[in-house]
């Protein structure tokens, strides 16, 4: 585990030709492995192209040998080797001479950012195209012939299949299979783009490093990290590991965390699940403003899969959406701030520490506990809030509410409540019940 | 199945001496049979007088040979043969000479409509009486003797028992026993009255005809029609067919649909059941105003039985209550509008089409569906609302919400949603679960 | 059962040295026995000191042979034999000569009531002390030596153990084990204090007498009376009778009922349980104002045990808290009003009569009942409210709502509703289901 600024990791990943399955994506997965803590047991998995995964199929690998557009007289308009954004992702091969009218439907630009190359993709449309700045597009002669060359290949070789990277971090006392896990996801695709979502990837790496520096409390959930291409990546991963789903208690999707904007908490499909409320609590503890939005309504992504039909792991997302450079060549290192990346990692860390440590205390006792006899009295001079709340906490060990629920209902600090409840547990007065899973077991 | 204006059917039924069990009621049931579609398999059932039906007993047939009131000097004040309203329904036989003071408690008139004969009944009181206009009553000499003659008979012969008429309309693909049925009820009693409830009867006939002209979608519920005397009619029918109750998913009681007034939706006992919400949706789609009221609080009727204790089929009623001519001889053809009758039949039809077709989609898939791969993508240029809602619809195939619930929650058109959901079903991605019954199975 | 003013019973109990286990407490329990109705089968139970009761232990008996404080020159400052409040309850034995600085931490007074002796206790702290008026304290010489003498004993002899008194009153037709019971509790401890809680004790006695004078309706719950030292008394009793807990449907804790103040209804932990709503109904029927407060937030007491973790019998408390004389020698007979004591007993009685008689009517019939055929019709000239509500009552015999719930929902008088529902029961149309227990069976 190398430790460097998150932005410098991002600088390594950013320029690669990262699409669904491609050599650039492989490289990115390898780089991630270099920064993920050894303790996470980071591995890369490869899936066979064409294999059915739920209602989808694993995509083929996309290899581009060369791609360019020339005016018939020989002047080269654009070249994939200069910027992979020039090529519409998953374009079919072509080598044709076309009139302007034939060519134009295959050219893409961005009206609002005339100097930038937009990003376009045709993963499932079986077409081809080029992207270029609006300014360049405007200057192209309409009365000339063009030569469009794309030497691309779609490879179904299982050995060179579709890839994802994954790691697992345990709490201080090792795995506790009965308490389950939380999943942290970010997507590695989007060629030549920095904030979407190489930023989420390096934030997840930073978060993993923090959980090794200061391990999670004993008895906490495991934390699973998933780095994969958008949508089909998380589908392929979960379809290959359906047995994991029932153990997943919550998830955080991280993306677009590097630009200068406040954080936005996009709620889970459950909207008021523990993961939502813990995130709101962590964000609300700070002075910084933050925003909130409904599930899949801020910026839809892999949380649609993780929290989707038949999976249903409550999954929030954290991002700094919106930003003007989205899906263009302007989404580059110049808009990325180390401070923003670290801030998002810190928030993610705080959410995970609470969510993973939280459990449902169930009493073994009857009647109000003889507090002074069990050294459970809290002097009001030491902690006024806790002193006033002792009785109310003791009334809530019915196996219905988690520690977080109790602290939230009584307006107490989570960790003060957690530490006090733990004293009851150490004395055998309560036992811990795991947070129930809302995910689908089918 | 003869097709004529509904008002002309009403004109045939209206003048008959229709009371709980009577020859006029039998005639009305025969006339109804002439207009109900053959496909409905309309039949008339006869129940044995005196037989216990739940906490009631099947009433005896009431036959009136003659009934009149004369001043002792021979002038006839009123005669049943001129207007059956003159006789209090189910009056005991009498042939007596009485003073004014003895007679007066047996005379009934309507203060507010001094020229009209009111309708009175003593089904369970074992008494007798005459009804007459207030103006006539005022002019009767107080110092004379009167002769009251009622030659009536109560017949318990099982062959001449208590009668109801019933039919059943299937959807296009025939009966689907597993999806259940909806019951449409109206009452045939109330002698010499047009709007209450001969109007409901002909509206039900019109509705049945519409469901044959354009059959219900495949897989829809059956629609059962019940024509019977008020309260005891529906009790006797259901008590003889208890096995049907668990299959009944909803009901509509139709009455007083012919006068010039807006429609009023009287809610089911459940108040916000699917049948209520579908009715509110259908009525709310139109420009016409409509009114709403609580269960049994607008105008109480057989929905008290259908939706009552130990039956509990969610049953709305549709009527144009109130109207001034209620329960008098002024409730006649002059206040009935063909347009109003047809409008009520159309509303009933629209409610039934939605309610009967609605089902609970349950997914067979995991993860968000690969829409373009299954030809399920909806272009925003074709249907903007549906395009925006695709994800949200797909998240709601959890077997908890019906298609109507989904369309209602997402603010979509029911039929657009239904047609889109059906595409998922045709591709095997979902299966249909029937709407659960709320009726009592005991 | 002797019947005298409640205040005169209080006058007998008030001066006794009533602490957790003490001879004065024994005497009080004997006096209570003299006034409790014979039918209650009042008995005194004795528990072995040191025996574990849930998370507590049964306390030892506290015997004080003598206790006084003298200035070294012989002047006696205070003497336990003059007023038992002078001694901090459960003080350890001591016989020492001390300087002022050594003595002062063991002296207690009340700043706000400088002429009164405060009440202090050190049940679980293993210490000692004296209580005296602030005025006396101020006049004590600081430069003298003092002799503190406490000849006290802690006795663990099982035969002279920790005691509670208990009785049980049946309804008119004897015990109905299946309907359960209601518990009425008050605490006998607090030496030389009248309102806290000798007042609650005599209010409970008055209440018991009322339930014998006019017995509870047939089929009602039993009413259990518990007289015991605060907290550990109810814990010790319930821990010795865990089998009773599942039968307890509700409870009322009575205390501080004798001073001149309005009543305050402290809600159960459930907050809106039947017992809360019945109490609110009874209090709301009167012209007198009353106050309300949350569970354990007005004045915490044995309802913390009865309604506490692992017991959970919904338990309200009735008191006239606050009052200025609390926990001082000013809490004496001069602040007690017979009228207030009787008023509290009457309110308790009214609550019990409703709560104990209440049950869940479950219909045996289907369809709306043939009311006139079963003599169940209510003429609007006799009872307008009930007449309007007949249908609504009949719709609520689904085994979900109790009679009280029905009367509350429909805005009817409880007893009018009860009497009408009983008619249905007498005719076999409904059966009675007991109120479900919310208490913990573990």
PDB file of C-alpha atoms in Angstrom, chain A residues 65-312:
ATOM      1  CA  UNK A  65      -5.914  -0.382 -33.196  1.00  0.00           C
ATOM      2  CA  UNK A  66      -6.369   3.001 -34.774  1.00  0.00           C
ATOM      3  CA  UNK A  67      -9.150   5.470 -35.516  1.00  0.00           C
ATOM      4  CA  UNK A  68      -9.121   8.760 -37.319  1.00  0.00           C
ATOM      5  CA  UNK A  69     -11.055  11.066 -39.578  1.00  0.00           C
ATOM      6  CA  UNK A  70      -9.452  12.732 -42.592  1.00  0.00           C
ATOM      7  CA  UNK A  71     -10.580  15.162 -45.212  1.00  0.00           C
ATOM      8  CA  UNK A  72     -10.248  13.387 -48.525  1.00  0.00           C
ATOM      9  CA  UNK A  73      -7.298  15.589 -49.491  1.00  0.00           C
ATOM     10  CA  UNK A  74      -5.375  14.071 -46.608  1.00  0.00           C
ATOM     11  CA  UNK A  75      -5.680  16.565 -43.767  1.00  0.00           C
ATOM     12  CA  UNK A  76      -6.346  14.625 -40.549  1.00  0.00           C
ATOM     13  CA  UNK A  77      -9.286  16.133 -38.619  1.00  0.00           C
ATOM     14  CA  UNK A  78      -8.956  14.010 -35.490  1.00  0.00           C
ATOM     15  CA  UNK A  79      -7.076  10.981 -34.219  1.00  0.00           C
ATOM     16  CA  UNK A  80      -7.917   8.499 -31.440  1.00  0.00           C
ATOM     17  CA  UNK A  81      -4.227   8.277 -30.577  1.00  0.00           C
ATOM     18  CA  UNK A  82      -4.252  11.942 -29.554  1.00  0.00           C
ATOM     19  CA  UNK A  83      -7.346  11.711 -27.387  1.00  0.00           C
ATOM     20  CA  UNK A  84      -9.437   8.616 -26.911  1.00  0.00           C
ATOM     21  CA  UNK A  85     -12.551  10.796 -26.477  1.00  0.00           C
ATOM     22  CA  UNK A  86     -12.472  11.399 -30.239  1.00  0.00           C
ATOM     23  CA  UNK A  87     -13.887   7.942 -30.762  1.00  0.00           C
ATOM     24  CA  UNK A  88     -17.431   7.096 -29.758  1.00  0.00           C
ATOM     25  CA  UNK A  89     -16.920   4.242 -27.305  1.00  0.00           C
ATOM     26  CA  UNK A  90     -17.667   0.809 -28.764  1.00  0.00           C
ATOM     27  CA  UNK A  91     -17.818   2.157 -32.326  1.00  0.00           C
ATOM     28  CA  UNK A  92     -17.976  -0.535 -34.994  1.00  0.00           C
ATOM     29  CA  UNK A  93     -15.059  -0.795 -37.430  1.00  0.00           C
ATOM     30  CA  UNK A  94     -15.298   1.218 -40.594  1.00  0.00           C
ATOM     31  CA  UNK A  95     -13.062   2.359 -43.452  1.00  0.00           C
ATOM     32  CA  UNK A  96     -15.144   4.451 -45.828  1.00  0.00           C
ATOM     33  CA  UNK A  97     -15.130   7.600 -47.877  1.00  0.00           C
ATOM     34  CA  UNK A  98     -18.239   9.640 -47.183  1.00  0.00           C
ATOM     35  CA  UNK A  99     -19.849  12.866 -48.211  1.00  0.00           C
ATOM     36  CA  UNK A 100     -20.580  15.459 -45.552  1.00  0.00           C
ATOM     37  CA  UNK A 101     -24.206  14.449 -45.486  1.00  0.00           C
ATOM     38  CA  UNK A 102     -23.247  10.847 -44.895  1.00  0.00           C
ATOM     39  CA  UNK A 103     -20.689  11.761 -42.251  1.00  0.00           C
ATOM     40  CA  UNK A 104     -22.575  14.352 -40.254  1.00  0.00           C
ATOM     41  CA  UNK A 105     -24.899  11.979 -38.341  1.00  0.00           C
ATOM     42  CA  UNK A 106     -21.750  10.313 -36.970  1.00  0.00           C
ATOM     43  CA  UNK A 107     -20.176  13.486 -35.578  1.00  0.00           C
ATOM     44  CA  UNK A 108     -20.838  14.644 -31.999  1.00  0.00           C
ATOM     45  CA  UNK A 109     -20.004  17.944 -30.315  1.00  0.00           C
ATOM     46  CA  UNK A 110     -21.168  19.932 -27.296  1.00  0.00           C
ATOM     47  CA  UNK A 111     -23.016  23.181 -28.014  1.00  0.00           C
ATOM     48  CA  UNK A 112     -22.333  24.647 -24.592  1.00  0.00           C
ATOM     49  CA  UNK A 113     -18.599  23.935 -24.519  1.00  0.00           C
ATOM     50  CA  UNK A 114     -17.503  24.602 -28.128  1.00  0.00           C
ATOM     51  CA  UNK A 115     -13.803  24.025 -27.422  1.00  0.00           C
ATOM     52  CA  UNK A 116     -14.191  20.709 -25.658  1.00  0.00           C
ATOM     53  CA  UNK A 117     -14.458  17.191 -27.023  1.00  0.00           C
ATOM     54  CA  UNK A 118     -17.605  15.532 -25.670  1.00  0.00           C
ATOM     55  CA  UNK A 119     -17.787  11.912 -24.567  1.00  0.00           C
ATOM     56  CA  UNK A 120     -20.254   9.660 -26.382  1.00  0.00           C
ATOM     57  CA  UNK A 121     -20.821   5.931 -26.238  1.00  0.00           C
ATOM     58  CA  UNK A 122     -22.823   3.419 -28.254  1.00  0.00           C
ATOM     59  CA  UNK A 123     -22.426   0.352 -26.106  1.00  0.00           C
ATOM     60  CA  UNK A 124     -25.552  -1.386 -27.289  1.00  0.00           C
ATOM     61  CA  UNK A 125     -26.484   0.431 -30.484  1.00  0.00           C
ATOM     62  CA  UNK A 126     -24.072  -1.122 -32.967  1.00  0.00           C
ATOM     63  CA  UNK A 127     -23.020   2.111 -34.643  1.00  0.00           C
ATOM     64  CA  UNK A 128     -19.937   4.281 -34.917  1.00  0.00           C
ATOM     65  CA  UNK A 129     -18.965   7.936 -34.544  1.00  0.00           C
ATOM     66  CA  UNK A 130     -16.426  10.586 -33.757  1.00  0.00           C
ATOM     67  CA  UNK A 131     -16.441  13.389 -31.175  1.00  0.00           C
ATOM     68  CA  UNK A 132     -14.886  16.775 -31.693  1.00  0.00           C
ATOM     69  CA  UNK A 133     -15.104  20.368 -30.483  1.00  0.00           C
ATOM     70  CA  UNK A 134     -17.985  22.386 -31.857  1.00  0.00           C
ATOM     71  CA  UNK A 135     -15.448  24.933 -33.158  1.00  0.00           C
ATOM     72  CA  UNK A 136     -13.683  22.271 -35.191  1.00  0.00           C
ATOM     73  CA  UNK A 137     -16.982  20.900 -36.453  1.00  0.00           C
ATOM     74  CA  UNK A 138     -18.037  24.337 -37.652  1.00  0.00           C
ATOM     75  CA  UNK A 139     -14.851  24.803 -39.655  1.00  0.00           C
ATOM     76  CA  UNK A 140     -15.023  21.501 -41.492  1.00  0.00           C
ATOM     77  CA  UNK A 141     -15.701  21.986 -45.204  1.00  0.00           C
ATOM     78  CA  UNK A 142     -19.166  20.779 -46.231  1.00  0.00           C
ATOM     79  CA  UNK A 143     -18.243  20.226 -49.884  1.00  0.00           C
ATOM     80  CA  UNK A 144     -15.474  17.719 -49.437  1.00  0.00           C
ATOM     81  CA  UNK A 145     -15.305  13.967 -49.094  1.00  0.00           C
ATOM     82  CA  UNK A 146     -14.082  12.434 -45.796  1.00  0.00           C
ATOM     83  CA  UNK A 147     -12.365   9.231 -44.943  1.00  0.00           C
ATOM     84  CA  UNK A 148     -13.459   7.639 -41.697  1.00  0.00           C
ATOM     85  CA  UNK A 149     -11.205   4.887 -40.375  1.00  0.00           C
ATOM     86  CA  UNK A 150     -11.879   2.834 -37.292  1.00  0.00           C
ATOM     87  CA  UNK A 151      -9.897  -0.336 -36.850  1.00  0.00           C
ATOM     88  CA  UNK A 152     -11.593  -1.738 -33.808  1.00  0.00           C
ATOM     89  CA  UNK A 153     -12.125  -5.280 -32.610  1.00  0.00           C
ATOM     90  CA  UNK A 154     -14.626  -6.917 -30.265  1.00  0.00           C
ATOM     91  CA  UNK A 155     -12.969  -9.793 -28.488  1.00  0.00           C
ATOM     92  CA  UNK A 156     -14.907 -12.603 -26.816  1.00  0.00           C
ATOM     93  CA  UNK A 157     -11.862 -14.557 -25.592  1.00  0.00           C
ATOM     94  CA  UNK A 158     -12.656 -15.590 -21.991  1.00  0.00           C
ATOM     95  CA  UNK A 159      -9.054 -15.036 -20.939  1.00  0.00           C
ATOM     96  CA  UNK A 160      -9.273 -11.435 -22.038  1.00  0.00           C
ATOM     97  CA  UNK A 161     -12.741 -10.941 -20.613  1.00  0.00           C
ATOM     98  CA  UNK A 162     -14.553  -8.236 -18.705  1.00  0.00           C
ATOM     99  CA  UNK A 163     -12.840  -7.197 -15.443  1.00  0.00           C
ATOM    100  CA  UNK A 164     -13.614  -5.766 -12.027  1.00  0.00           C
ATOM    101  CA  UNK A 165     -11.480  -5.214  -8.911  1.00  0.00           C
ATOM    102  CA  UNK A 166     -12.528  -5.954  -5.367  1.00  0.00           C
ATOM    103  CA  UNK A 167     -11.198  -5.920  -1.792  1.00  0.00           C
ATOM    104  CA  UNK A 168     -12.495  -6.567   1.711  1.00  0.00           C
ATOM    105  CA  UNK A 169     -11.473  -4.848   4.951  1.00  0.00           C
ATOM    106  CA  UNK A 170     -12.206  -6.488   8.286  1.00  0.00           C
ATOM    107  CA  UNK A 171     -12.614  -4.786  11.644  1.00  0.00           C
ATOM    108  CA  UNK A 172     -10.011  -5.050  14.378  1.00  0.00           C
ATOM    109  CA  UNK A 173     -11.077  -8.520  15.476  1.00  0.00           C
ATOM    110  CA  UNK A 174     -11.281 -10.059  12.038  1.00  0.00           C
ATOM    111  CA  UNK A 175     -14.352 -11.088  10.092  1.00  0.00           C
ATOM    112  CA  UNK A 176     -17.709 -11.320  11.881  1.00  0.00           C
ATOM    113  CA  UNK A 177     -19.753 -13.169   9.304  1.00  0.00           C
ATOM    114  CA  UNK A 178     -22.951 -12.772  11.296  1.00  0.00           C
ATOM    115  CA  UNK A 179     -22.961  -8.979  11.274  1.00  0.00           C
ATOM    116  CA  UNK A 180     -22.677  -8.615   7.516  1.00  0.00           C
ATOM    117  CA  UNK A 181     -20.947  -6.044   5.404  1.00  0.00           C
ATOM    118  CA  UNK A 182     -21.173  -2.658   3.745  1.00  0.00           C
ATOM    119  CA  UNK A 183     -20.251  -2.155   0.100  1.00  0.00           C
ATOM    120  CA  UNK A 184     -18.347   0.848  -1.258  1.00  0.00           C
ATOM    121  CA  UNK A 185     -18.557   1.187  -5.018  1.00  0.00           C
ATOM    122  CA  UNK A 186     -17.142   3.497  -7.664  1.00  0.00           C
ATOM    123  CA  UNK A 187     -16.808   3.105 -11.412  1.00  0.00           C
ATOM    124  CA  UNK A 188     -13.550   2.939 -13.268  1.00  0.00           C
ATOM    125  CA  UNK A 189     -14.824   3.585 -16.770  1.00  0.00           C
ATOM    126  CA  UNK A 190     -15.133   6.875 -18.736  1.00  0.00           C
ATOM    127  CA  UNK A 191     -11.953   7.396 -20.769  1.00  0.00           C
ATOM    128  CA  UNK A 192      -9.914  10.582 -20.312  1.00  0.00           C
ATOM    129  CA  UNK A 193     -12.209  11.900 -17.582  1.00  0.00           C
ATOM    130  CA  UNK A 194     -11.070  12.855 -14.090  1.00  0.00           C
ATOM    131  CA  UNK A 195     -14.036  13.650 -11.901  1.00  0.00           C
ATOM    132  CA  UNK A 196     -16.412  11.100 -13.445  1.00  0.00           C
ATOM    133  CA  UNK A 197     -15.432   8.802 -11.924  1.00  0.00           C
ATOM    134  CA  UNK A 198     -11.704   8.430 -11.367  1.00  0.00           C
ATOM    135  CA  UNK A 199     -12.377  10.824  -8.464  1.00  0.00           C
ATOM    136  CA  UNK A 200     -14.754   8.354  -6.807  1.00  0.00           C
ATOM    137  CA  UNK A 201     -12.213   5.588  -7.329  1.00  0.00           C
ATOM    138  CA  UNK A 202      -9.380   7.420  -5.548  1.00  0.00           C
ATOM    139  CA  UNK A 203     -11.762   8.565  -2.776  1.00  0.00           C
ATOM    140  CA  UNK A 204     -12.601   4.905  -2.175  1.00  0.00           C
ATOM    141  CA  UNK A 205      -8.858   4.107  -2.067  1.00  0.00           C
ATOM    142  CA  UNK A 206      -8.339   6.908   0.480  1.00  0.00           C
ATOM    143  CA  UNK A 207     -11.216   5.598   2.524  1.00  0.00           C
ATOM    144  CA  UNK A 208      -9.760   2.069   2.524  1.00  0.00           C
ATOM    145  CA  UNK A 209      -6.413   3.430   3.701  1.00  0.00           C
ATOM    146  CA  UNK A 210      -8.092   5.276   6.582  1.00  0.00           C
ATOM    147  CA  UNK A 211      -9.808   2.064   7.721  1.00  0.00           C
ATOM    148  CA  UNK A 212      -6.428   0.362   7.962  1.00  0.00           C
ATOM    149  CA  UNK A 213      -4.709   3.250   9.749  1.00  0.00           C
ATOM    150  CA  UNK A 214      -7.386   3.187  12.431  1.00  0.00           C
ATOM    151  CA  UNK A 215      -9.170  -0.150  12.316  1.00  0.00           C
ATOM    152  CA  UNK A 216     -12.926  -0.470  12.791  1.00  0.00           C
ATOM    153  CA  UNK A 217     -14.164  -1.385  16.270  1.00  0.00           C
ATOM    154  CA  UNK A 218     -14.345  -5.011  17.211  1.00  0.00           C
ATOM    155  CA  UNK A 219     -17.588  -6.584  16.152  1.00  0.00           C
ATOM    156  CA  UNK A 220     -18.097  -4.166  13.253  1.00  0.00           C
ATOM    157  CA  UNK A 221     -19.219  -5.122   9.772  1.00  0.00           C
ATOM    158  CA  UNK A 222     -16.728  -5.878   7.023  1.00  0.00           C
ATOM    159  CA  UNK A 223     -16.291  -3.272   4.298  1.00  0.00           C
ATOM    160  CA  UNK A 224     -16.259  -4.459   0.693  1.00  0.00           C
ATOM    161  CA  UNK A 225     -14.787  -2.324  -2.095  1.00  0.00           C
ATOM    162  CA  UNK A 226     -15.870  -2.664  -5.699  1.00  0.00           C
ATOM    163  CA  UNK A 227     -14.159  -0.965  -8.665  1.00  0.00           C
ATOM    164  CA  UNK A 228     -15.909  -1.704 -11.944  1.00  0.00           C
ATOM    165  CA  UNK A 229     -17.353  -0.282 -15.160  1.00  0.00           C
ATOM    166  CA  UNK A 230     -20.683   1.447 -14.682  1.00  0.00           C
ATOM    167  CA  UNK A 231     -23.931  -0.561 -14.418  1.00  0.00           C
ATOM    168  CA  UNK A 232     -22.881  -3.761 -16.224  1.00  0.00           C
ATOM    169  CA  UNK A 233     -19.857  -3.927 -13.912  1.00  0.00           C
ATOM    170  CA  UNK A 234     -21.859  -4.093 -10.719  1.00  0.00           C
ATOM    171  CA  UNK A 235     -24.442  -6.344 -12.383  1.00  0.00           C
ATOM    172  CA  UNK A 236     -21.762  -8.783 -13.553  1.00  0.00           C
ATOM    173  CA  UNK A 237     -20.073  -8.762 -10.146  1.00  0.00           C
ATOM    174  CA  UNK A 238     -23.270  -9.329  -8.135  1.00  0.00           C
ATOM    175  CA  UNK A 239     -24.612 -11.909 -10.577  1.00  0.00           C
ATOM    176  CA  UNK A 240     -21.358 -13.850 -10.020  1.00  0.00           C
ATOM    177  CA  UNK A 241     -21.626 -13.475  -6.225  1.00  0.00           C
ATOM    178  CA  UNK A 242     -25.312 -13.739  -5.424  1.00  0.00           C
ATOM    179  CA  UNK A 243     -24.451 -15.421  -2.141  1.00  0.00           C
ATOM    180  CA  UNK A 244     -22.959 -12.130  -0.904  1.00  0.00           C
ATOM    181  CA  UNK A 245     -26.132 -10.089  -1.376  1.00  0.00           C
ATOM    182  CA  UNK A 246     -28.018 -11.246   1.740  1.00  0.00           C
ATOM    183  CA  UNK A 247     -25.020 -10.201   3.870  1.00  0.00           C
ATOM    184  CA  UNK A 248     -24.913  -6.653   2.526  1.00  0.00           C
ATOM    185  CA  UNK A 249     -26.507  -4.263   5.005  1.00  0.00           C
ATOM    186  CA  UNK A 250     -25.805  -1.005   3.242  1.00  0.00           C
ATOM    187  CA  UNK A 251     -23.802   0.641   0.499  1.00  0.00           C
ATOM    188  CA  UNK A 252     -22.183   3.887  -0.534  1.00  0.00           C
ATOM    189  CA  UNK A 253     -21.600   4.812  -4.130  1.00  0.00           C
ATOM    190  CA  UNK A 254     -18.849   7.401  -4.567  1.00  0.00           C
ATOM    191  CA  UNK A 255     -18.498   9.571  -7.616  1.00  0.00           C
ATOM    192  CA  UNK A 256     -17.524  13.045  -8.817  1.00  0.00           C
ATOM    193  CA  UNK A 257     -15.938  13.832  -5.481  1.00  0.00           C
ATOM    194  CA  UNK A 258     -13.051  15.985  -6.709  1.00  0.00           C
ATOM    195  CA  UNK A 259     -14.609  19.230  -8.004  1.00  0.00           C
ATOM    196  CA  UNK A 260     -15.202  22.343  -5.952  1.00  0.00           C
ATOM    197  CA  UNK A 261     -18.796  22.006  -4.825  1.00  0.00           C
ATOM    198  CA  UNK A 262     -20.653  21.002  -1.683  1.00  0.00           C
ATOM    199  CA  UNK A 263     -21.396  17.336  -1.183  1.00  0.00           C
ATOM    200  CA  UNK A 264     -24.798  15.977  -2.102  1.00  0.00           C
ATOM    201  CA  UNK A 265     -26.264  13.007  -0.280  1.00  0.00           C
ATOM    202  CA  UNK A 266     -28.443  11.035  -2.656  1.00  0.00           C
ATOM    203  CA  UNK A 267     -30.730   8.893  -0.525  1.00  0.00           C
ATOM    204  CA  UNK A 268     -31.236   5.165  -0.817  1.00  0.00           C
ATOM    205  CA  UNK A 269     -34.356   3.699  -2.389  1.00  0.00           C
ATOM    206  CA  UNK A 270     -35.570   3.146   1.184  1.00  0.00           C
ATOM    207  CA  UNK A 271     -35.006   6.890   1.646  1.00  0.00           C
ATOM    208  CA  UNK A 272     -34.923   6.808   5.462  1.00  0.00           C
ATOM    209  CA  UNK A 273     -32.879   3.670   6.044  1.00  0.00           C
ATOM    210  CA  UNK A 274     -30.166   3.627   8.715  1.00  0.00           C
ATOM    211  CA  UNK A 275     -27.547   4.341   6.051  1.00  0.00           C
ATOM    212  CA  UNK A 276     -29.425   7.501   5.068  1.00  0.00           C
ATOM    213  CA  UNK A 277     -29.832   8.638   8.629  1.00  0.00           C
ATOM    214  CA  UNK A 278     -26.246   7.904   9.589  1.00  0.00           C
ATOM    215  CA  UNK A 279     -25.048   9.854   6.545  1.00  0.00           C
ATOM    216  CA  UNK A 280     -27.354  12.746   7.412  1.00  0.00           C
ATOM    217  CA  UNK A 281     -26.070  12.675  10.997  1.00  0.00           C
ATOM    218  CA  UNK A 282     -22.402  12.744   9.919  1.00  0.00           C
ATOM    219  CA  UNK A 283     -22.979  15.529   7.402  1.00  0.00           C
ATOM    220  CA  UNK A 284     -25.152  17.456   9.844  1.00  0.00           C
ATOM    221  CA  UNK A 285     -22.457  17.410  12.537  1.00  0.00           C
ATOM    222  CA  UNK A 286     -20.241  19.652  10.424  1.00  0.00           C
ATOM    223  CA  UNK A 287     -20.439  23.340   9.693  1.00  0.00           C
ATOM    224  CA  UNK A 288     -20.144  22.811   5.921  1.00  0.00           C
ATOM    225  CA  UNK A 289     -23.401  22.913   3.997  1.00  0.00           C
ATOM    226  CA  UNK A 290     -24.512  19.888   2.081  1.00  0.00           C
ATOM    227  CA  UNK A 291     -27.390  19.024  -0.190  1.00  0.00           C
ATOM    228  CA  UNK A 292     -29.792  16.086  -0.381  1.00  0.00           C
ATOM    229  CA  UNK A 293     -31.769  14.354  -3.100  1.00  0.00           C
ATOM    230  CA  UNK A 294     -33.956  11.358  -3.749  1.00  0.00           C
ATOM    231  CA  UNK A 295     -32.802   7.960  -4.907  1.00  0.00           C
ATOM    232  CA  UNK A 296     -31.500   7.969  -8.489  1.00  0.00           C
ATOM    233  CA  UNK A 297     -32.719  11.547  -8.918  1.00  0.00           C
ATOM    234  CA  UNK A 298     -29.440  13.404  -8.336  1.00  0.00           C
ATOM    235  CA  UNK A 299     -27.165  11.345 -10.547  1.00  0.00           C
ATOM    236  CA  UNK A 300     -28.108   7.757 -11.370  1.00  0.00           C
ATOM    237  CA  UNK A 301     -25.406   5.142 -11.225  1.00  0.00           C
ATOM    238  CA  UNK A 302     -24.522   1.733  -9.792  1.00  0.00           C
ATOM    239  CA  UNK A 303     -26.733   2.381  -6.781  1.00  0.00           C
ATOM    240  CA  UNK A 304     -29.516   1.581  -9.270  1.00  0.00           C
ATOM    241  CA  UNK A 305     -28.058  -1.937  -9.333  1.00  0.00           C
ATOM    242  CA  UNK A 306     -26.976  -2.334  -5.701  1.00  0.00           C
ATOM    243  CA  UNK A 307     -30.277  -0.940  -4.435  1.00  0.00           C
ATOM    244  CA  UNK A 308     -32.241  -2.145  -7.469  1.00  0.00           C
ATOM    245  CA  UNK A 309     -34.915  -4.819  -7.937  1.00  0.00           C
ATOM    246  CA  UNK A 310     -33.911  -8.187  -6.568  1.00  0.00           C
ATOM    247  CA  UNK A 311     -30.786  -6.824  -4.850  1.00  0.00           C
ATOM    248  CA  UNK A 312     -32.105  -3.979  -2.722  1.00  0.00           C
TER     249      UNK A 312
END
